[in-house]
PDB file of C-alpha atoms and ligand atoms in Angstrom:
ATOM      1  CA  UNK A   1      26.703 -23.604  -5.962  1.00 51.00           C
ATOM      2  CA  UNK A   2      26.265 -19.927  -6.756  1.00 55.00           C
ATOM      3  CA  UNK A   3      23.219 -18.426  -5.093  1.00 59.00           C
ATOM      4  CA  UNK A   4      20.556 -17.148  -7.581  1.00 62.00           C
ATOM      5  CA  UNK A   5      20.055 -13.353  -7.380  1.00 82.00           C
ATOM      6  CA  UNK A   6      16.504 -12.252  -6.659  1.00 97.00           C
ATOM      7  CA  UNK A   7      14.673  -9.442  -8.389  1.00 98.00           C
ATOM      8  CA  UNK A   8      15.525  -7.054  -5.494  1.00 98.00           C
ATOM      9  CA  UNK A   9      19.071  -8.227  -4.741  1.00 98.00           C
ATOM     10  CA  UNK A  10      21.174  -5.088  -3.700  1.00 97.00           C
ATOM     11  CA  UNK A  11      18.043  -2.966  -3.313  1.00 98.00           C
ATOM     12  CA  UNK A  12      16.705  -1.300  -0.146  1.00 98.00           C
ATOM     13  CA  UNK A  13      13.009  -0.809   0.418  1.00 99.00           C
ATOM     14  CA  UNK A  14      10.866   1.055   2.900  1.00 99.00           C
ATOM     15  CA  UNK A  15       7.413  -0.379   3.323  1.00 99.00           C
ATOM     16  CA  UNK A  16       4.804   1.362   5.460  1.00 99.00           C
ATOM     17  CA  UNK A  17       1.818  -0.494   7.035  1.00 98.00           C
ATOM     18  CA  UNK A  18       4.145  -3.530   6.969  1.00 99.00           C
ATOM     19  CA  UNK A  19       2.835  -5.317  10.042  1.00 98.00           C
ATOM     20  CA  UNK A  20      -0.326  -6.707   8.486  1.00 98.00           C
ATOM     21  CA  UNK A  21      -2.162  -7.642   5.278  1.00 98.00           C
ATOM     22  CA  UNK A  22      -0.838  -6.289   1.916  1.00 99.00           C
ATOM     23  CA  UNK A  23       2.215  -4.614   3.584  1.00 99.00           C
ATOM     24  CA  UNK A  24       3.196  -7.832   5.343  1.00 99.00           C
ATOM     25  CA  UNK A  25       2.810  -9.973   2.166  1.00 99.00           C
ATOM     26  CA  UNK A  26       4.917  -7.289   0.315  1.00 99.00           C
ATOM     27  CA  UNK A  27       7.658  -7.416   2.971  1.00 98.00           C
ATOM     28  CA  UNK A  28       7.679 -11.269   2.776  1.00 98.00           C
ATOM     29  CA  UNK A  29       7.831 -11.331  -1.029  1.00 98.00           C
ATOM     30  CA  UNK A  30      10.563  -8.548  -1.189  1.00 98.00           C
ATOM     31  CA  UNK A  31      12.550 -10.516   1.297  1.00 98.00           C
ATOM     32  CA  UNK A  32      12.220 -13.659  -0.900  1.00 98.00           C
ATOM     33  CA  UNK A  33      13.529 -11.558  -3.795  1.00 98.00           C
ATOM     34  CA  UNK A  34      16.609 -10.523  -1.890  1.00 98.00           C
ATOM     35  CA  UNK A  35      15.820  -6.950  -0.913  1.00 98.00           C
ATOM     36  CA  UNK A  36      16.940  -5.358   2.313  1.00 98.00           C
ATOM     37  CA  UNK A  37      14.033  -3.881   4.260  1.00 98.00           C
ATOM     38  CA  UNK A  38      12.956  -0.996   6.453  1.00 99.00           C
ATOM     39  CA  UNK A  39       9.569  -1.867   7.802  1.00 99.00           C
ATOM     40  CA  UNK A  40       7.297   0.764   9.406  1.00 99.00           C
ATOM     41  CA  UNK A  41       3.941   0.506  11.141  1.00 99.00           C
ATOM     42  CA  UNK A  42       2.100   1.775  14.170  1.00 98.00           C
ATOM     43  CA  UNK A  43       1.546  -1.667  15.459  1.00 98.00           C
ATOM     44  CA  UNK A  44       4.853  -2.267  17.113  1.00 98.00           C
ATOM     45  CA  UNK A  45       4.185  -5.781  18.516  1.00 98.00           C
ATOM     46  CA  UNK A  46       3.303  -7.216  15.058  1.00 98.00           C
ATOM     47  CA  UNK A  47       6.056  -5.305  13.413  1.00 98.00           C
ATOM     48  CA  UNK A  48       8.624  -6.798  15.765  1.00 98.00           C
ATOM     49  CA  UNK A  49       7.329 -10.323  15.165  1.00 98.00           C
ATOM     50  CA  UNK A  50       7.558  -9.874  11.438  1.00 98.00           C
ATOM     51  CA  UNK A  51      11.040  -8.445  11.729  1.00 98.00           C
ATOM     52  CA  UNK A  52      12.173 -11.475  13.758  1.00 98.00           C
ATOM     53  CA  UNK A  53      10.606 -13.826  11.279  1.00 98.00           C
ATOM     54  CA  UNK A  54      12.424 -12.337   8.290  1.00 98.00           C
ATOM     55  CA  UNK A  55      15.695 -11.983  10.159  1.00 98.00           C
ATOM     56  CA  UNK A  56      15.516 -15.717  11.028  1.00 98.00           C
ATOM     57  CA  UNK A  57      15.226 -16.381   7.262  1.00 97.00           C
ATOM     58  CA  UNK A  58      18.428 -14.293   6.621  1.00 97.00           C
ATOM     59  CA  UNK A  59      16.901 -11.000   5.426  1.00 97.00           C
ATOM     60  CA  UNK A  60      18.659  -7.664   6.248  1.00 98.00           C
ATOM     61  CA  UNK A  61      15.719  -5.934   7.960  1.00 98.00           C
ATOM     62  CA  UNK A  62      14.891  -3.272  10.561  1.00 98.00           C
ATOM     63  CA  UNK A  63      11.568  -2.310  11.971  1.00 98.00           C
ATOM     64  CA  UNK A  64      10.660   1.167  13.087  1.00 98.00           C
ATOM     65  CA  UNK A  65       7.453   2.165  14.755  1.00 98.00           C
ATOM     66  CA  UNK A  66       6.163   4.948  12.615  1.00 99.00           C
ATOM     67  CA  UNK A  67       2.930   6.936  12.349  1.00 99.00           C
ATOM     68  CA  UNK A  68       3.032   8.073   8.695  1.00 99.00           C
ATOM     69  CA  UNK A  69       0.695  11.003   9.456  1.00 99.00           C
ATOM     70  CA  UNK A  70       3.443  12.621  11.596  1.00 99.00           C
ATOM     71  CA  UNK A  71       6.030  14.211   9.285  1.00 99.00           C
ATOM     72  CA  UNK A  72       8.798  14.189  11.919  1.00 98.00           C
ATOM     73  CA  UNK A  73       8.441  10.441  12.287  1.00 99.00           C
ATOM     74  CA  UNK A  74       8.508   9.965   8.513  1.00 99.00           C
ATOM     75  CA  UNK A  75      11.620  12.069   8.248  1.00 98.00           C
ATOM     76  CA  UNK A  76      13.304   9.966  11.008  1.00 98.00           C
ATOM     77  CA  UNK A  77      12.288   6.832   9.197  1.00 98.00           C
ATOM     78  CA  UNK A  78      13.975   7.998   6.062  1.00 98.00           C
ATOM     79  CA  UNK A  79      17.173   9.041   8.006  1.00 98.00           C
ATOM     80  CA  UNK A  80      17.191   5.595   9.751  1.00 98.00           C
ATOM     81  CA  UNK A  81      17.117   3.863   6.360  1.00 98.00           C
ATOM     82  CA  UNK A  82      20.019   6.030   5.067  1.00 98.00           C
ATOM     83  CA  UNK A  83      22.038   5.410   8.229  1.00 98.00           C
ATOM     84  CA  UNK A  84      21.565   1.685   8.145  1.00 98.00           C
ATOM     85  CA  UNK A  85      21.813   0.977   4.429  1.00 98.00           C
ATOM     86  CA  UNK A  86      23.241   4.156   2.830  1.00 98.00           C
ATOM     87  CA  UNK A  87      20.420   4.392   0.155  1.00 98.00           C
ATOM     88  CA  UNK A  88      16.681   4.053  -0.561  1.00 98.00           C
ATOM     89  CA  UNK A  89      15.796   2.394  -3.820  1.00 98.00           C
ATOM     90  CA  UNK A  90      12.104   1.655  -3.136  1.00 99.00           C
ATOM     91  CA  UNK A  91       9.274   3.169  -1.132  1.00 99.00           C
ATOM     92  CA  UNK A  92       5.944   1.502  -0.729  1.00 99.00           C
ATOM     93  CA  UNK A  93       3.323   3.838   0.701  1.00 99.00           C
ATOM     94  CA  UNK A  94       0.997   1.164   1.806  1.00 99.00           C
ATOM     95  CA  UNK A  95      -0.236   2.275   5.370  1.00 99.00           C
ATOM     96  CA  UNK A  96      -3.916   3.215   5.204  1.00 98.00           C
ATOM     97  CA  UNK A  97      -7.063   3.444   7.320  1.00 98.00           C
ATOM     98  CA  UNK A  98     -10.760   3.390   6.402  1.00 98.00           C
ATOM     99  CA  UNK A  99     -11.762   5.795   9.126  1.00 97.00           C
ATOM    100  CA  UNK A 100     -15.239   5.786  10.701  1.00 96.00           C
ATOM    101  CA  UNK A 101     -17.545   3.275   8.981  1.00 94.00           C
ATOM    102  CA  UNK A 102     -20.563   4.019  11.148  1.00 94.00           C
ATOM    103  CA  UNK A 103     -21.931   7.165   9.450  1.00 94.00           C
ATOM    104  CA  UNK A 104     -22.784   6.879   5.809  1.00 92.00           C
ATOM    105  CA  UNK A 105     -24.408  10.335   5.319  1.00 94.00           C
ATOM    106  CA  UNK A 106     -21.944  13.219   4.931  1.00 95.00           C
ATOM    107  CA  UNK A 107     -24.071  15.533   7.072  1.00 96.00           C
ATOM    108  CA  UNK A 108     -23.598  13.185  10.055  1.00 96.00           C
ATOM    109  CA  UNK A 109     -19.882  12.797   9.655  1.00 96.00           C
ATOM    110  CA  UNK A 110     -17.277  14.357  11.927  1.00 97.00           C
ATOM    111  CA  UNK A 111     -14.780  16.700  10.125  1.00 98.00           C
ATOM    112  CA  UNK A 112     -12.075  15.194  12.460  1.00 98.00           C
ATOM    113  CA  UNK A 113     -12.716  11.770  10.750  1.00 98.00           C
ATOM    114  CA  UNK A 114     -11.941  13.352   7.298  1.00 98.00           C
ATOM    115  CA  UNK A 115      -8.870  15.023   8.716  1.00 98.00           C
ATOM    116  CA  UNK A 116      -7.602  11.746  10.229  1.00 98.00           C
ATOM    117  CA  UNK A 117      -8.167   9.683   7.094  1.00 98.00           C
ATOM    118  CA  UNK A 118      -6.462  12.332   4.877  1.00 98.00           C
ATOM    119  CA  UNK A 119      -3.671  12.487   7.407  1.00 98.00           C
ATOM    120  CA  UNK A 120      -2.772   8.850   7.010  1.00 99.00           C
ATOM    121  CA  UNK A 121      -3.862   8.022   3.444  1.00 98.00           C
ATOM    122  CA  UNK A 122      -2.891  11.176   1.719  1.00 99.00           C
ATOM    123  CA  UNK A 123      -0.346  13.220   3.831  1.00 99.00           C
ATOM    124  CA  UNK A 124       1.444   9.965   4.910  1.00 99.00           C
ATOM    125  CA  UNK A 125       2.369   9.349   1.353  1.00 99.00           C
ATOM    126  CA  UNK A 126       3.153  13.009   0.657  1.00 99.00           C
ATOM    127  CA  UNK A 127       5.564  13.091   3.622  1.00 99.00           C
ATOM    128  CA  UNK A 128       7.257   9.836   2.558  1.00 98.00           C
ATOM    129  CA  UNK A 129       7.729  11.120  -0.949  1.00 99.00           C
ATOM    130  CA  UNK A 130       8.879  14.542   0.191  1.00 98.00           C
ATOM    131  CA  UNK A 131      11.616  13.081   2.404  1.00 98.00           C
ATOM    132  CA  UNK A 132      12.602   9.893   0.483  1.00 98.00           C
ATOM    133  CA  UNK A 133      12.831  11.724  -2.873  1.00 98.00           C
ATOM    134  CA  UNK A 134      15.848  13.775  -1.622  1.00 98.00           C
ATOM    135  CA  UNK A 135      18.326  10.807  -1.299  1.00 98.00           C
ATOM    136  CA  UNK A 136      16.625   9.241  -4.400  1.00 98.00           C
ATOM    137  CA  UNK A 137      17.294  12.562  -6.436  1.00 98.00           C
ATOM    138  CA  UNK A 138      20.972  12.306  -5.354  1.00 98.00           C
ATOM    139  CA  UNK A 139      21.090   8.645  -6.478  1.00 98.00           C
ATOM    140  CA  UNK A 140      19.284   9.554  -9.721  1.00 98.00           C
ATOM    141  CA  UNK A 141      17.194   6.442  -9.223  1.00 98.00           C
ATOM    142  CA  UNK A 142      14.223   5.268  -7.203  1.00 98.00           C
ATOM    143  CA  UNK A 143      10.839   3.605  -7.425  1.00 99.00           C
ATOM    144  CA  UNK A 144       7.682   4.617  -5.373  1.00 99.00           C
ATOM    145  CA  UNK A 145       4.623   2.431  -5.183  1.00 99.00           C
ATOM    146  CA  UNK A 146       1.423   3.844  -3.589  1.00 99.00           C
ATOM    147  CA  UNK A 147      -1.349   1.587  -2.420  1.00 99.00           C
ATOM    148  CA  UNK A 148      -4.458   3.324  -3.536  1.00 98.00           C
ATOM    149  CA  UNK A 149      -7.820   1.414  -3.912  1.00 98.00           C
ATOM    150  CA  UNK A 150     -10.568   0.679  -6.369  1.00 98.00           C
ATOM    151  CA  UNK A 151     -12.469   3.086  -4.000  1.00 97.00           C
ATOM    152  CA  UNK A 152     -10.175   5.849  -5.398  1.00 98.00           C
ATOM    153  CA  UNK A 153     -11.363   5.282  -9.056  1.00 96.00           C
ATOM    154  CA  UNK A 154     -15.055   4.221  -8.471  1.00 94.00           C
ATOM    155  CA  UNK A 155     -17.759   5.041  -5.991  1.00 92.00           C
ATOM    156  CA  UNK A 156     -19.231   2.380  -3.770  1.00 89.00           C
ATOM    157  CA  UNK A 157     -16.133   0.629  -2.542  1.00 92.00           C
ATOM    158  CA  UNK A 158     -15.713   2.408   0.845  1.00 92.00           C
ATOM    159  CA  UNK A 159     -16.692   5.435   2.946  1.00 95.00           C
ATOM    160  CA  UNK A 160     -16.610   8.787   1.103  1.00 96.00           C
ATOM    161  CA  UNK A 161     -13.577  10.066   3.112  1.00 98.00           C
ATOM    162  CA  UNK A 162     -11.640   6.920   2.335  1.00 98.00           C
ATOM    163  CA  UNK A 163     -12.577   7.019  -1.287  1.00 98.00           C
ATOM    164  CA  UNK A 164     -11.692  10.678  -1.762  1.00 98.00           C
ATOM    165  CA  UNK A 165      -8.373  10.150   0.027  1.00 98.00           C
ATOM    166  CA  UNK A 166      -7.471   7.256  -2.339  1.00 98.00           C
ATOM    167  CA  UNK A 167      -8.530   9.361  -5.401  1.00 98.00           C
ATOM    168  CA  UNK A 168      -6.112  11.997  -4.041  1.00 98.00           C
ATOM    169  CA  UNK A 169      -3.490   9.356  -3.831  1.00 98.00           C
ATOM    170  CA  UNK A 170      -4.037   8.404  -7.504  1.00 98.00           C
ATOM    171  CA  UNK A 171      -3.584  11.982  -8.520  1.00 98.00           C
ATOM    172  CA  UNK A 172      -0.534  12.490  -6.321  1.00 99.00           C
ATOM    173  CA  UNK A 173       0.953   9.353  -8.037  1.00 99.00           C
ATOM    174  CA  UNK A 174       0.635  11.147 -11.365  1.00 98.00           C
ATOM    175  CA  UNK A 175       1.857  14.615 -10.202  1.00 98.00           C
ATOM    176  CA  UNK A 176       4.854  13.239  -8.340  1.00 98.00           C
ATOM    177  CA  UNK A 177       5.700  10.953 -11.393  1.00 99.00           C
ATOM    178  CA  UNK A 178       5.901  14.038 -13.458  1.00 98.00           C
ATOM    179  CA  UNK A 179       7.861  16.086 -10.833  1.00 98.00           C
ATOM    180  CA  UNK A 180      10.361  13.299 -10.327  1.00 98.00           C
ATOM    181  CA  UNK A 181      10.714  11.682 -13.790  1.00 98.00           C
ATOM    182  CA  UNK A 182      13.697  13.688 -14.754  1.00 98.00           C
ATOM    183  CA  UNK A 183      15.525  12.276 -11.783  1.00 98.00           C
ATOM    184  CA  UNK A 184      14.808   8.683 -12.893  1.00 98.00           C
ATOM    185  CA  UNK A 185      12.439   8.315  -9.998  1.00 99.00           C
ATOM    186  CA  UNK A 186       9.256   6.411 -10.943  1.00 99.00           C
ATOM    187  CA  UNK A 187       5.953   6.664  -9.108  1.00 99.00           C
ATOM    188  CA  UNK A 188       3.143   4.170  -9.640  1.00 99.00           C
ATOM    189  CA  UNK A 189       0.077   2.920  -7.751  1.00 99.00           C
ATOM    190  CA  UNK A 190      -1.929  -0.236  -7.273  1.00 99.00           C
ATOM    191  CA  UNK A 191      -5.626  -0.175  -6.642  1.00 98.00           C
ATOM    192  CA  UNK A 192      -6.601  -3.318  -4.781  1.00 98.00           C
ATOM    193  CA  UNK A 193     -10.242  -4.586  -4.857  1.00 98.00           C
ATOM    194  CA  UNK A 194     -11.587  -6.653  -1.963  1.00 98.00           C
ATOM    195  CA  UNK A 195      -8.607  -8.399  -0.306  1.00 98.00           C
ATOM    196  CA  UNK A 196      -8.686 -10.443   2.938  1.00 98.00           C
ATOM    197  CA  UNK A 197      -6.628  -8.425   5.458  1.00 98.00           C
ATOM    198  CA  UNK A 198      -6.878  -6.972   8.974  1.00 98.00           C
ATOM    199  CA  UNK A 199      -8.687  -3.908   7.416  1.00 98.00           C
ATOM    200  CA  UNK A 200     -11.469  -6.065   5.894  1.00 98.00           C
ATOM    201  CA  UNK A 201     -11.650  -8.616   8.747  1.00 97.00           C
ATOM    202  CA  UNK A 202     -14.981  -7.251  10.039  1.00 96.00           C
ATOM    203  CA  UNK A 203     -16.474  -7.660   6.557  1.00 96.00           C
ATOM    204  CA  UNK A 204     -15.271 -11.162   6.268  1.00 97.00           C
ATOM    205  CA  UNK A 205     -16.226 -12.124   9.791  1.00 97.00           C
ATOM    206  CA  UNK A 206     -19.713 -10.750   9.256  1.00 96.00           C
ATOM    207  CA  UNK A 207     -20.222 -12.587   5.983  1.00 97.00           C
ATOM    208  CA  UNK A 208     -18.929 -15.898   7.389  1.00 96.00           C
ATOM    209  CA  UNK A 209     -21.089 -15.583  10.520  1.00 97.00           C
ATOM    210  CA  UNK A 210     -24.148 -14.803   8.426  1.00 97.00           C
ATOM    211  CA  UNK A 211     -23.470 -17.832   6.114  1.00 96.00           C
ATOM    212  CA  UNK A 212     -22.927 -15.468   3.182  1.00 96.00           C
ATOM    213  CA  UNK A 213     -19.224 -16.291   2.402  1.00 94.00           C
ATOM    214  CA  UNK A 214     -20.109 -16.876  -1.239  1.00 94.00           C
ATOM    215  CA  UNK A 215     -21.061 -13.202  -1.564  1.00 95.00           C
ATOM    216  CA  UNK A 216     -17.427 -12.067  -0.723  1.00 96.00           C
ATOM    217  CA  UNK A 217     -15.868 -10.865  -3.871  1.00 95.00           C
ATOM    218  CA  UNK A 218     -18.800 -11.798  -6.080  1.00 93.00           C
ATOM    219  CA  UNK A 219     -18.862  -8.373  -7.668  1.00 90.00           C
ATOM    220  CA  UNK A 220     -15.428  -8.951  -9.211  1.00 95.00           C
ATOM    221  CA  UNK A 221     -15.437 -10.609 -12.650  1.00 95.00           C
ATOM    222  CA  UNK A 222     -13.340 -13.435 -11.291  1.00 96.00           C
ATOM    223  CA  UNK A 223     -16.098 -14.035  -8.731  1.00 96.00           C
ATOM    224  CA  UNK A 224     -13.805 -14.115  -5.693  1.00 97.00           C
ATOM    225  CA  UNK A 225     -11.858 -11.859  -3.301  1.00 98.00           C
ATOM    226  CA  UNK A 226      -8.129 -11.451  -3.562  1.00 98.00           C
ATOM    227  CA  UNK A 227      -5.263 -12.447  -1.349  1.00 98.00           C
ATOM    228  CA  UNK A 228      -2.577 -10.065  -0.029  1.00 99.00           C
ATOM    229  CA  UNK A 229       0.082 -11.956  -1.995  1.00 98.00           C
ATOM    230  CA  UNK A 230      -1.712 -11.145  -5.331  1.00 98.00           C
ATOM    231  CA  UNK A 231      -1.387  -7.436  -4.484  1.00 99.00           C
ATOM    232  CA  UNK A 232       2.204  -7.814  -3.377  1.00 99.00           C
ATOM    233  CA  UNK A 233       3.007  -9.383  -6.751  1.00 98.00           C
ATOM    234  CA  UNK A 234       1.827  -6.137  -8.529  1.00 99.00           C
ATOM    235  CA  UNK A 235       3.668  -3.990  -6.057  1.00 99.00           C
ATOM    236  CA  UNK A 236       6.858  -5.978  -6.750  1.00 98.00           C
ATOM    237  CA  UNK A 237       6.483  -5.511 -10.527  1.00 98.00           C
ATOM    238  CA  UNK A 238       6.354  -1.654 -10.053  1.00 99.00           C
ATOM    239  CA  UNK A 239       9.069  -1.651  -7.435  1.00 99.00           C
ATOM    240  CA  UNK A 240      11.696  -3.482  -9.398  1.00 98.00           C
ATOM    241  CA  UNK A 241      13.502  -3.047 -12.653  1.00 98.00           C
ATOM    242  CA  UNK A 242      10.962  -5.067 -14.712  1.00 98.00           C
ATOM    243  CA  UNK A 243       8.793  -1.967 -14.873  1.00 98.00           C
ATOM    244  CA  UNK A 244      11.772   0.333 -15.732  1.00 98.00           C
ATOM    245  CA  UNK A 245       9.883   2.359 -18.444  1.00 98.00           C
ATOM    246  CA  UNK A 246       6.616   2.667 -16.512  1.00 99.00           C
ATOM    247  CA  UNK A 247       5.768   5.657 -14.373  1.00 99.00           C
ATOM    248  CA  UNK A 248       2.617   7.623 -13.356  1.00 98.00           C
ATOM    249  CA  UNK A 249       0.385   4.619 -13.880  1.00 98.00           C
ATOM    250  CA  UNK A 250      -2.331   3.125 -11.782  1.00 98.00           C
ATOM    251  CA  UNK A 251      -3.087  -0.534 -11.865  1.00 98.00           C
ATOM    252  CA  UNK A 252      -6.246  -2.022 -10.476  1.00 98.00           C
ATOM    253  CA  UNK A 253      -5.626  -5.467  -8.851  1.00 98.00           C
ATOM    254  CA  UNK A 254      -9.280  -6.275  -8.415  1.00 98.00           C
ATOM    255  CA  UNK A 255     -10.336  -9.440 -10.208  1.00 98.00           C
ATOM    256  CA  UNK A 256     -11.840  -7.280 -12.965  1.00 96.00           C
ATOM    257  CA  UNK A 257     -14.136  -5.364 -10.638  1.00 95.00           C
ATOM    258  CA  UNK A 258     -13.409  -1.916 -12.249  1.00 95.00           C
ATOM    259  CA  UNK A 259     -13.613  -3.343 -15.776  1.00 94.00           C
ATOM    260  CA  UNK A 260     -17.316  -3.509 -15.438  1.00 89.00           C
ATOM    261  CA  UNK A 261     -20.091  -1.093 -14.796  1.00 80.00           C
ATOM    262  CA  UNK A 262     -21.326  -3.822 -12.498  1.00 72.00           C
ATOM    263  CA  UNK A 263     -25.026  -3.525 -13.171  1.00 70.00           C
ATOM    264  CA  UNK A 264     -26.240  -7.053 -12.621  1.00 64.00           C
ATOM    265  CA  UNK A 265     -29.576  -6.467 -14.332  1.00 67.00           C
ATOM    266  CA  UNK A 266     -27.779  -5.362 -17.537  1.00 65.00           C
ATOM    267  CA  UNK A 267     -25.718  -8.575 -17.968  1.00 58.00           C
ATOM    268  CA  UNK A 268     -27.013 -10.709 -20.863  1.00 58.00           C
TER     269      UNK A 268
HETATM  270  P1  NAP B   1      -4.261  -3.911   7.236  1.00 62.95           P
HETATM  271  O1  NAP B   1      -4.275  -5.388   7.366  1.00 62.95           O
HETATM  272  O2  NAP B   1      -5.039  -3.148   8.342  1.00 62.95           O
HETATM  273  O3  NAP B   1      -2.749  -3.342   7.262  1.00 62.95           O
HETATM  274  C1  NAP B   1      -2.523  -1.926   7.412  1.00 62.95           C
HETATM  275  C2  NAP B   1      -1.388  -1.675   8.389  1.00 62.95           C
HETATM  276  O4  NAP B   1      -1.146  -0.229   8.465  1.00 62.95           O
HETATM  277  C3  NAP B   1      -1.836  -2.121   9.789  1.00 62.95           C
HETATM  278  O5  NAP B   1      -0.777  -2.733  10.493  1.00 62.95           O
HETATM  279  C4  NAP B   1      -2.156  -0.768  10.496  1.00 62.95           C
HETATM  280  O6  NAP B   1      -1.997  -0.824  11.863  1.00 62.95           O
HETATM  281  C5  NAP B   1      -1.112   0.128   9.852  1.00 62.95           C
HETATM  282  N1  NAP B   1      -1.336   1.484   9.970  1.00 62.95           N
HETATM  283  C6  NAP B   1      -2.500   2.146  10.250  1.00 62.95           C
HETATM  284  N2  NAP B   1      -2.343   3.431  10.302  1.00 62.95           N
HETATM  285  C7  NAP B   1      -1.007   3.690  10.253  1.00 62.95           C
HETATM  286  C8  NAP B   1      -0.210   4.876  10.337  1.00 62.95           C
HETATM  287  N3  NAP B   1      -0.699   5.998  10.543  1.00 62.95           N
HETATM  288  N4  NAP B   1       1.120   4.740  10.176  1.00 62.95           N
HETATM  289  C9  NAP B   1       1.669   3.520   9.918  1.00 62.95           C
HETATM  290  N5  NAP B   1       0.959   2.399   9.861  1.00 62.95           N
HETATM  291  C10 NAP B   1      -0.349   2.523   9.981  1.00 62.95           C
HETATM  292  O7  NAP B   1      -4.890  -3.415   5.881  1.00 62.95           O
HETATM  293  P2  NAP B   1      -4.531  -3.755   4.342  1.00 62.95           P
HETATM  294  O8  NAP B   1      -5.797  -4.087   3.778  1.00 62.95           O
HETATM  295  O9  NAP B   1      -3.392  -4.587   4.268  1.00 62.95           O
HETATM  296  O10 NAP B   1      -4.154  -2.251   3.918  1.00 62.95           O
HETATM  297  C11 NAP B   1      -3.027  -1.889   3.182  1.00 62.95           C
HETATM  298  C12 NAP B   1      -3.389  -0.838   2.141  1.00 62.95           C
HETATM  299  O11 NAP B   1      -4.194  -1.453   1.181  1.00 62.95           O
HETATM  300  C13 NAP B   1      -4.204   0.345   2.772  1.00 62.95           C
HETATM  301  O12 NAP B   1      -3.565   1.547   2.207  1.00 62.95           O
HETATM  302  C14 NAP B   1      -5.503   0.123   2.282  1.00 62.95           C
HETATM  303  O13 NAP B   1      -6.305   1.360   2.149  1.00 62.95           O
HETATM  304  C15 NAP B   1      -5.284  -0.537   0.932  1.00 62.95           C
HETATM  305  N6  NAP B   1      -6.388  -1.362   0.431  1.00 62.95           N
HETATM  306  C16 NAP B   1      -6.844  -2.491   1.031  1.00 62.95           C
HETATM  307  C17 NAP B   1      -7.906  -3.154   0.502  1.00 62.95           C
HETATM  308  C18 NAP B   1      -8.445  -4.373   1.138  1.00 62.95           C
HETATM  309  O14 NAP B   1      -9.464  -4.924   0.680  1.00 62.95           O
HETATM  310  N7  NAP B   1      -7.912  -4.957   2.130  1.00 62.95           N
HETATM  311  C19 NAP B   1      -8.517  -2.776  -0.682  1.00 62.95           C
HETATM  312  C20 NAP B   1      -8.012  -1.562  -1.270  1.00 62.95           C
HETATM  313  C21 NAP B   1      -6.978  -0.899  -0.778  1.00 62.95           C
HETATM  314  P3  NAP B   1      -3.296  -0.985  12.792  1.00 62.95           P
HETATM  315  O15 NAP B   1      -3.951  -2.282  12.397  1.00 62.95           O
HETATM  316  O16 NAP B   1      -2.772  -1.007  14.176  1.00 62.95           O
HETATM  317  O17 NAP B   1      -4.162   0.141  12.510  1.00 62.95           O
END
């Protein structure tokens, strides 16, 4: 019997922050859809274990320890992808950090924390696009998907450095979509709401220990938090050919959180 082609059969994708949460779910989904993968993360042990899992399922995959805030490491990652597969069809700029959560007031915050958060969340994506767009321009094809956040389009969903960095990523999605559109390179972003991942584990642990699990995600109109796979589904849509006429767009994947002003007292 002829094997059914997946949505990403014949395509090569780089995914950053692939060892956990949304990145891991994206890698697993892309593998199911027939993509060949270059997975990057700072967490080498978890990265290796995911690569082994996907290899055992028959996926063409390599894992490369990469800190996306280091331009040389990003440029090496892109070169490794070209060396292994000869092309780059998809880049998922997914690696991200919240930074220091302990200081709410700006006047108390360390400038170094802002620099670190911007280094990963903004410059990480900038370096990836800068280096990956070069082979994509030669191919005259490519799809880039950035993982921003609801924090990048509204206040109140994360620390201010994190929120500002995710807003910058929304705007970088739009400017790079305009810069690269004539090369048939599309750039889009997803904005997850509250998703259960490594990043949000402390929030989930706290709520569960305090017996407040029902509060998790209750600000979303769907009255629940999301799963990494639900974000991965949106990333797959932007990454593959089903979104072939969509670029420069930003899609909240948030259970309706950003659809509302979310003022409980005003709900009739
Ligand atoms: P996660 O489970 O913590 O996964 C992120 C992965 O990225 C981790 O393996 C992390 O390694 C890695 N990473 C951190 N810094 C890196 C760097 N400099 N270079 C390469 N990899 C790095 O978090 P997640 O929730 O899946 O986050 C994925 C993306 O979704 C992030 O951009 C995040 O801002 C965004 N997001 C998440 C939520 C949510 O509710 N979870 C909501 C909105 C947006 P370590 O664990 O070792 O740091």
